[in-house]
Amino acid sequence: FSESGLETQNPLSGLFIDGQQGTTKRKPVPLEALQLLQKKCTETDDTTKLLLAIISDTGMRLGEAVGLRRSDVDLDTDCPVVSIVPHAQRRLKTRESERIVPLVGIALTAARILLEQNTQSQFLFPTYNKSERSNANSASATLNKWMRSNGFENYTVHSLRHSFRDRLRAVECPNEIANQLGGWANPGMGSQYGDGYPLSVLQHWMNAIVQPIKPVSGK
């Protein structure tokens, strides 16, 4: 209407749409159940289960993890990291999704195993990268089915991302740092200045969620 210079009432103005209708809220995986799931994932060298392990201690979206390449993982440093960057086979959801996350806990263990495997492929998970696009849908179906058959029927793979956020809250991780780790957008113009928090700070809070330590705030 504005572009065409039409002086008429928009029939959709004031229309209310309840975004909660027909949706199901994903439950985060409680810590005790999460630890059991992680144990089951690392009892085998099955790459599909190791995919679940990496997601559980990084908070990555499934699509982000499925498209990881071996070159995205750097373990030869005091702060092992995984770089989440766009690739031809896998784009990222938002601009904030591009980030570097320190590898800790089960995710670090899984990354080490995966780099020892699949040496003939550039991908960490070659099973889901056999075409021009990473097949996150296939991975989702496989992992959700495995979770249901192993006693985690109330949760999905994406529940692990919700758990990741709750675990950061539990150790009083500052919101801006949590957003940087999870690839969520930070509000306000100030957050767009600079390069973000250094790896040493990110590693501190990642370590806190796998082996609780005293928060920087001193609380």
mmCIF file of C-alpha atoms in Angstrom:
data_model
loop_
_atom_site.group_PDB
_atom_site.id
_atom_site.type_symbol
_atom_site.label_atom_id
_atom_site.label_comp_id
_atom_site.label_asym_id
_atom_site.label_seq_id
_atom_site.Cartn_x
_atom_site.Cartn_y
_atom_site.Cartn_z
ATOM 1 C CA PHE A 1 0.000 0.000 0.000
ATOM 2 C CA SER A 2 2.788 2.405 0.935
ATOM 3 C CA GLU A 3 4.891 1.708 -2.154
ATOM 4 C CA SER A 4 1.883 2.015 -4.459
ATOM 5 C CA GLY A 5 0.521 5.140 -2.783
ATOM 6 C CA LEU A 6 -2.811 3.480 -2.001
ATOM 7 C CA GLU A 7 -4.959 5.303 0.526
ATOM 8 C CA THR A 8 -6.967 2.435 1.942
ATOM 9 C CA GLN A 9 -7.202 0.453 5.143
ATOM 10 C CA ASN A 10 -5.044 -2.646 5.404
ATOM 11 C CA PRO A 11 -7.489 -5.530 6.047
ATOM 12 C CA LEU A 12 -4.752 -7.364 8.004
ATOM 13 C CA SER A 13 -4.003 -4.520 10.423
ATOM 14 C CA GLY A 14 -4.770 -5.503 13.984
ATOM 15 C CA LEU A 15 -4.952 -9.197 13.120
ATOM 16 C CA PHE A 16 -3.850 -11.324 16.081
ATOM 17 C CA ILE A 17 -2.115 -14.650 15.509
ATOM 18 C CA ASP A 18 -1.432 -16.830 18.528
ATOM 19 C CA GLY A 19 2.020 -18.213 17.802
ATOM 20 C CA GLN A 20 1.676 -20.752 20.610
ATOM 21 C CA GLN A 21 -1.233 -22.577 19.017
ATOM 22 C CA GLY A 22 -0.283 -25.945 17.549
ATOM 23 C CA THR A 23 3.250 -25.829 18.933
ATOM 24 C CA THR A 24 4.960 -28.072 21.453
ATOM 25 C CA LYS A 25 7.541 -26.645 23.828
ATOM 26 C CA ARG A 26 10.750 -28.652 23.740
ATOM 27 C CA LYS A 27 11.895 -29.830 27.156
ATOM 28 C CA PRO A 28 15.565 -29.495 28.111
ATOM 29 C CA VAL A 29 17.214 -32.764 29.137
ATOM 30 C CA PRO A 30 17.718 -32.792 32.943
ATOM 31 C CA LEU A 31 21.349 -33.044 34.061
ATOM 32 C CA GLU A 32 21.093 -36.604 35.392
ATOM 33 C CA ALA A 33 19.483 -37.829 32.165
ATOM 34 C CA LEU A 34 22.011 -35.849 30.118
ATOM 35 C CA GLN A 35 24.931 -37.534 31.873
ATOM 36 C CA LEU A 36 23.374 -40.959 31.209
ATOM 37 C CA LEU A 37 22.847 -40.088 27.544
ATOM 38 C CA GLN A 38 26.450 -38.912 27.206
ATOM 39 C CA LYS A 39 27.700 -42.140 28.778
ATOM 40 C CA LYS A 40 25.714 -44.220 26.279
ATOM 41 C CA CYS A 41 27.023 -42.115 23.397
ATOM 42 C CA THR A 42 30.680 -42.737 24.253
ATOM 43 C CA GLU A 43 30.328 -46.450 24.959
ATOM 44 C CA THR A 44 30.690 -46.959 21.203
ATOM 45 C CA ASP A 45 32.735 -45.446 18.388
ATOM 46 C CA ASP A 46 29.593 -45.137 16.266
ATOM 47 C CA THR A 47 29.950 -41.752 14.563
ATOM 48 C CA THR A 48 26.215 -41.082 14.774
ATOM 49 C CA LYS A 49 26.273 -41.347 18.579
ATOM 50 C CA LEU A 50 29.418 -39.208 18.663
ATOM 51 C CA LEU A 51 27.467 -36.560 16.756
ATOM 52 C CA LEU A 52 25.013 -36.502 19.654
ATOM 53 C CA ALA A 53 27.916 -36.288 22.113
ATOM 54 C CA ILE A 54 29.396 -33.244 20.377
ATOM 55 C CA ILE A 55 26.049 -31.464 20.327
ATOM 56 C CA SER A 56 25.457 -32.157 24.029
ATOM 57 C CA ASP A 57 28.528 -30.240 25.234
ATOM 58 C CA THR A 58 28.681 -27.491 22.613
ATOM 59 C CA GLY A 59 25.030 -26.506 22.226
ATOM 60 C CA MET A 60 25.355 -26.609 18.440
ATOM 61 C CA ARG A 61 22.316 -26.906 16.237
ATOM 62 C CA LEU A 62 22.099 -30.317 14.583
ATOM 63 C CA GLY A 63 22.573 -28.820 11.128
ATOM 64 C CA GLU A 64 25.712 -27.011 12.283
ATOM 65 C CA ALA A 65 27.226 -30.188 13.709
ATOM 66 C CA VAL A 66 26.314 -32.444 10.774
ATOM 67 C CA GLY A 67 28.205 -30.228 8.331
ATOM 68 C CA LEU A 68 31.442 -30.016 10.339
ATOM 69 C CA ARG A 69 34.683 -30.629 8.510
ATOM 70 C CA ARG A 70 37.884 -31.988 10.010
ATOM 71 C CA SER A 71 39.487 -28.588 9.378
ATOM 72 C CA ASP A 72 36.882 -26.965 11.647
ATOM 73 C CA VAL A 73 38.364 -28.726 14.684
ATOM 74 C CA ASP A 74 41.647 -27.630 16.262
ATOM 75 C CA LEU A 75 42.930 -29.758 19.136
ATOM 76 C CA ASP A 76 46.592 -28.687 18.917
ATOM 77 C CA THR A 77 46.221 -25.761 21.287
ATOM 78 C CA ASP A 78 45.776 -24.967 24.977
ATOM 79 C CA CYS A 79 42.149 -24.252 24.139
ATOM 80 C CA PRO A 80 40.774 -26.929 21.778
ATOM 81 C CA VAL A 81 38.017 -25.407 19.653
ATOM 82 C CA VAL A 82 35.475 -26.064 16.941
ATOM 83 C CA SER A 83 34.811 -23.334 14.392
ATOM 84 C CA ILE A 84 31.243 -23.069 13.176
ATOM 85 C CA VAL A 85 31.506 -21.450 9.762
ATOM 86 C CA PRO A 86 29.422 -21.655 6.573
ATOM 87 C CA HIS A 87 30.341 -24.290 3.983
ATOM 88 C CA ALA A 88 29.075 -25.096 0.520
ATOM 89 C CA GLN A 89 27.204 -28.131 1.897
ATOM 90 C CA ARG A 90 25.831 -26.335 4.928
ATOM 91 C CA ARG A 91 24.834 -22.714 5.433
ATOM 92 C CA LEU A 92 24.314 -21.145 8.838
ATOM 93 C CA LYS A 93 20.976 -19.984 10.209
ATOM 94 C CA THR A 94 21.983 -16.413 11.127
ATOM 95 C CA ARG A 95 24.979 -14.096 11.037
ATOM 96 C CA GLU A 96 25.500 -14.688 14.760
ATOM 97 C CA SER A 97 25.681 -18.441 14.144
ATOM 98 C CA GLU A 98 29.254 -18.113 12.885
ATOM 99 C CA ARG A 99 31.384 -18.564 15.978
ATOM 100 C CA ILE A 100 34.164 -20.474 17.749
ATOM 101 C CA VAL A 101 33.276 -22.738 20.683
ATOM 102 C CA PRO A 102 35.844 -24.262 23.064
ATOM 103 C CA LEU A 103 35.668 -28.059 23.182
ATOM 104 C CA VAL A 104 35.209 -29.485 26.672
ATOM 105 C CA GLY A 105 33.814 -32.590 28.327
ATOM 106 C CA ILE A 106 32.234 -35.260 26.136
ATOM 107 C CA ALA A 107 32.440 -33.027 23.059
ATOM 108 C CA LEU A 108 36.235 -32.937 23.333
ATOM 109 C CA THR A 109 36.391 -36.724 23.789
ATOM 110 C CA ALA A 110 34.136 -37.261 20.758
ATOM 111 C CA ALA A 111 36.172 -34.859 18.606
ATOM 112 C CA ARG A 112 39.375 -36.757 19.361
ATOM 113 C CA ILE A 113 37.777 -40.081 18.401
ATOM 114 C CA LEU A 114 36.301 -38.649 15.211
ATOM 115 C CA LEU A 115 39.616 -37.185 14.042
ATOM 116 C CA GLU A 116 41.208 -40.602 14.439
ATOM 117 C CA GLN A 117 38.434 -42.053 12.288
ATOM 118 C CA ASN A 118 37.231 -40.944 8.857
ATOM 119 C CA THR A 119 40.732 -39.964 7.782
ATOM 120 C CA GLN A 120 39.776 -40.399 4.121
ATOM 121 C CA SER A 121 36.986 -37.799 4.315
ATOM 122 C CA GLN A 122 37.080 -34.055 4.834
ATOM 123 C CA PHE A 123 33.908 -34.347 6.914
ATOM 124 C CA LEU A 124 33.585 -35.434 10.531
ATOM 125 C CA PHE A 125 30.301 -37.121 9.625
ATOM 126 C CA PRO A 126 30.675 -38.362 6.026
ATOM 127 C CA THR A 127 27.510 -40.477 6.271
ATOM 128 C CA TYR A 128 25.444 -37.281 6.149
ATOM 129 C CA ASN A 129 27.559 -35.486 3.544
ATOM 130 C CA LYS A 130 27.329 -37.633 0.438
ATOM 131 C CA SER A 131 25.616 -35.047 -1.739
ATOM 132 C CA GLU A 132 25.703 -31.310 -2.384
ATOM 133 C CA ARG A 133 23.870 -30.625 0.885
ATOM 134 C CA SER A 134 24.463 -31.956 4.388
ATOM 135 C CA ASN A 135 21.577 -34.268 5.258
ATOM 136 C CA ALA A 136 20.519 -32.978 8.675
ATOM 137 C CA ASN A 137 17.017 -34.433 8.270
ATOM 138 C CA SER A 138 18.373 -37.969 8.029
ATOM 139 C CA ALA A 139 20.577 -37.382 11.075
ATOM 140 C CA SER A 140 17.619 -35.987 13.020
ATOM 141 C CA ALA A 141 15.439 -39.010 12.270
ATOM 142 C CA THR A 142 18.203 -41.447 13.225
ATOM 143 C CA LEU A 143 19.173 -39.714 16.456
ATOM 144 C CA ASN A 144 15.631 -39.063 17.648
ATOM 145 C CA LYS A 145 14.757 -42.703 17.013
ATOM 146 C CA TRP A 146 17.820 -43.810 18.981
ATOM 147 C CA MET A 147 16.932 -41.490 21.868
ATOM 148 C CA ARG A 148 13.382 -42.864 22.018
ATOM 149 C CA SER A 149 14.596 -46.468 22.023
ATOM 150 C CA ASN A 150 17.086 -45.766 24.816
ATOM 151 C CA GLY A 151 14.717 -44.238 27.352
ATOM 152 C CA PHE A 152 14.822 -40.594 26.255
ATOM 153 C CA GLU A 153 11.434 -40.581 24.533
ATOM 154 C CA ASN A 154 10.431 -37.231 26.051
ATOM 155 C CA TYR A 155 13.273 -35.392 24.344
ATOM 156 C CA THR A 156 14.676 -34.652 20.900
ATOM 157 C CA VAL A 157 18.131 -33.742 19.659
ATOM 158 C CA HIS A 158 17.180 -30.059 19.858
ATOM 159 C CA SER A 159 16.402 -30.536 23.567
ATOM 160 C CA LEU A 160 20.174 -30.670 24.091
ATOM 161 C CA ARG A 161 20.468 -27.067 22.887
ATOM 162 C CA HIS A 162 17.852 -26.032 25.449
ATOM 163 C CA SER A 163 19.807 -27.932 28.112
ATOM 164 C CA PHE A 164 22.997 -26.153 27.055
ATOM 165 C CA ARG A 165 21.375 -22.784 27.707
ATOM 166 C CA ASP A 166 20.048 -23.909 31.099
ATOM 167 C CA ARG A 167 23.472 -25.225 32.094
ATOM 168 C CA LEU A 168 24.993 -21.832 31.308
ATOM 169 C CA ARG A 169 22.317 -20.182 33.434
ATOM 170 C CA ALA A 170 23.044 -22.585 36.297
ATOM 171 C CA VAL A 171 26.642 -21.366 36.555
ATOM 172 C CA GLU A 172 25.556 -17.721 36.220
ATOM 173 C CA CYS A 173 27.188 -17.245 32.830
ATOM 174 C CA PRO A 174 26.618 -13.653 31.636
ATOM 175 C CA ASN A 175 23.917 -13.472 28.985
ATOM 176 C CA GLU A 176 26.151 -11.891 26.343
ATOM 177 C CA ILE A 177 28.716 -14.685 26.689
ATOM 178 C CA ALA A 178 26.001 -17.355 26.556
ATOM 179 C CA ASN A 179 24.676 -15.797 23.346
ATOM 180 C CA GLN A 180 28.139 -15.794 21.786
ATOM 181 C CA LEU A 181 28.641 -19.472 22.660
ATOM 182 C CA GLY A 182 25.238 -20.546 21.350
ATOM 183 C CA GLY A 183 25.128 -18.334 18.281
ATOM 184 C CA TRP A 184 22.175 -16.325 19.544
ATOM 185 C CA ALA A 185 21.820 -12.621 18.741
ATOM 186 C CA ASN A 186 22.729 -10.082 21.407
ATOM 187 C CA PRO A 187 20.400 -7.082 21.706
ATOM 188 C CA GLY A 188 21.670 -3.512 21.553
ATOM 189 C CA MET A 189 24.168 -1.636 19.396
ATOM 190 C CA GLY A 190 27.010 -2.073 21.913
ATOM 191 C CA SER A 191 27.162 -5.815 21.389
ATOM 192 C CA GLN A 192 28.012 -5.235 17.718
ATOM 193 C CA TYR A 193 31.274 -3.463 18.580
ATOM 194 C CA GLY A 194 34.566 -5.346 18.783
ATOM 195 C CA ASP A 195 35.341 -9.010 18.202
ATOM 196 C CA GLY A 196 33.501 -10.461 21.178
ATOM 197 C CA TYR A 197 34.879 -12.303 24.205
ATOM 198 C CA PRO A 198 38.326 -13.940 23.939
ATOM 199 C CA LEU A 199 38.683 -17.718 23.910
ATOM 200 C CA SER A 200 40.089 -17.809 27.446
ATOM 201 C CA VAL A 201 36.848 -16.317 28.801
ATOM 202 C CA LEU A 202 34.674 -18.612 26.686
ATOM 203 C CA GLN A 203 36.689 -21.631 27.840
ATOM 204 C CA HIS A 204 36.206 -20.621 31.483
ATOM 205 C CA TRP A 205 32.427 -20.767 31.168
ATOM 206 C CA MET A 206 32.452 -23.919 29.061
ATOM 207 C CA ASN A 207 34.540 -25.639 31.711
ATOM 208 C CA ALA A 208 32.064 -24.405 34.300
ATOM 209 C CA ILE A 209 29.170 -26.340 32.788
ATOM 210 C CA VAL A 210 31.044 -29.660 32.714
ATOM 211 C CA GLN A 211 32.896 -29.296 36.018
ATOM 212 C CA PRO A 212 31.282 -26.471 38.021
ATOM 213 C CA ILE A 213 33.727 -23.836 39.191
ATOM 214 C CA LYS A 214 33.286 -20.558 41.002
ATOM 215 C CA PRO A 215 31.794 -17.969 38.606
ATOM 216 C CA VAL A 216 33.826 -14.884 37.733
ATOM 217 C CA SER A 217 31.211 -12.737 39.495
ATOM 218 C CA GLY A 218 32.188 -14.305 42.811
ATOM 219 C CA LYS A 219 28.554 -15.046 43.607
#
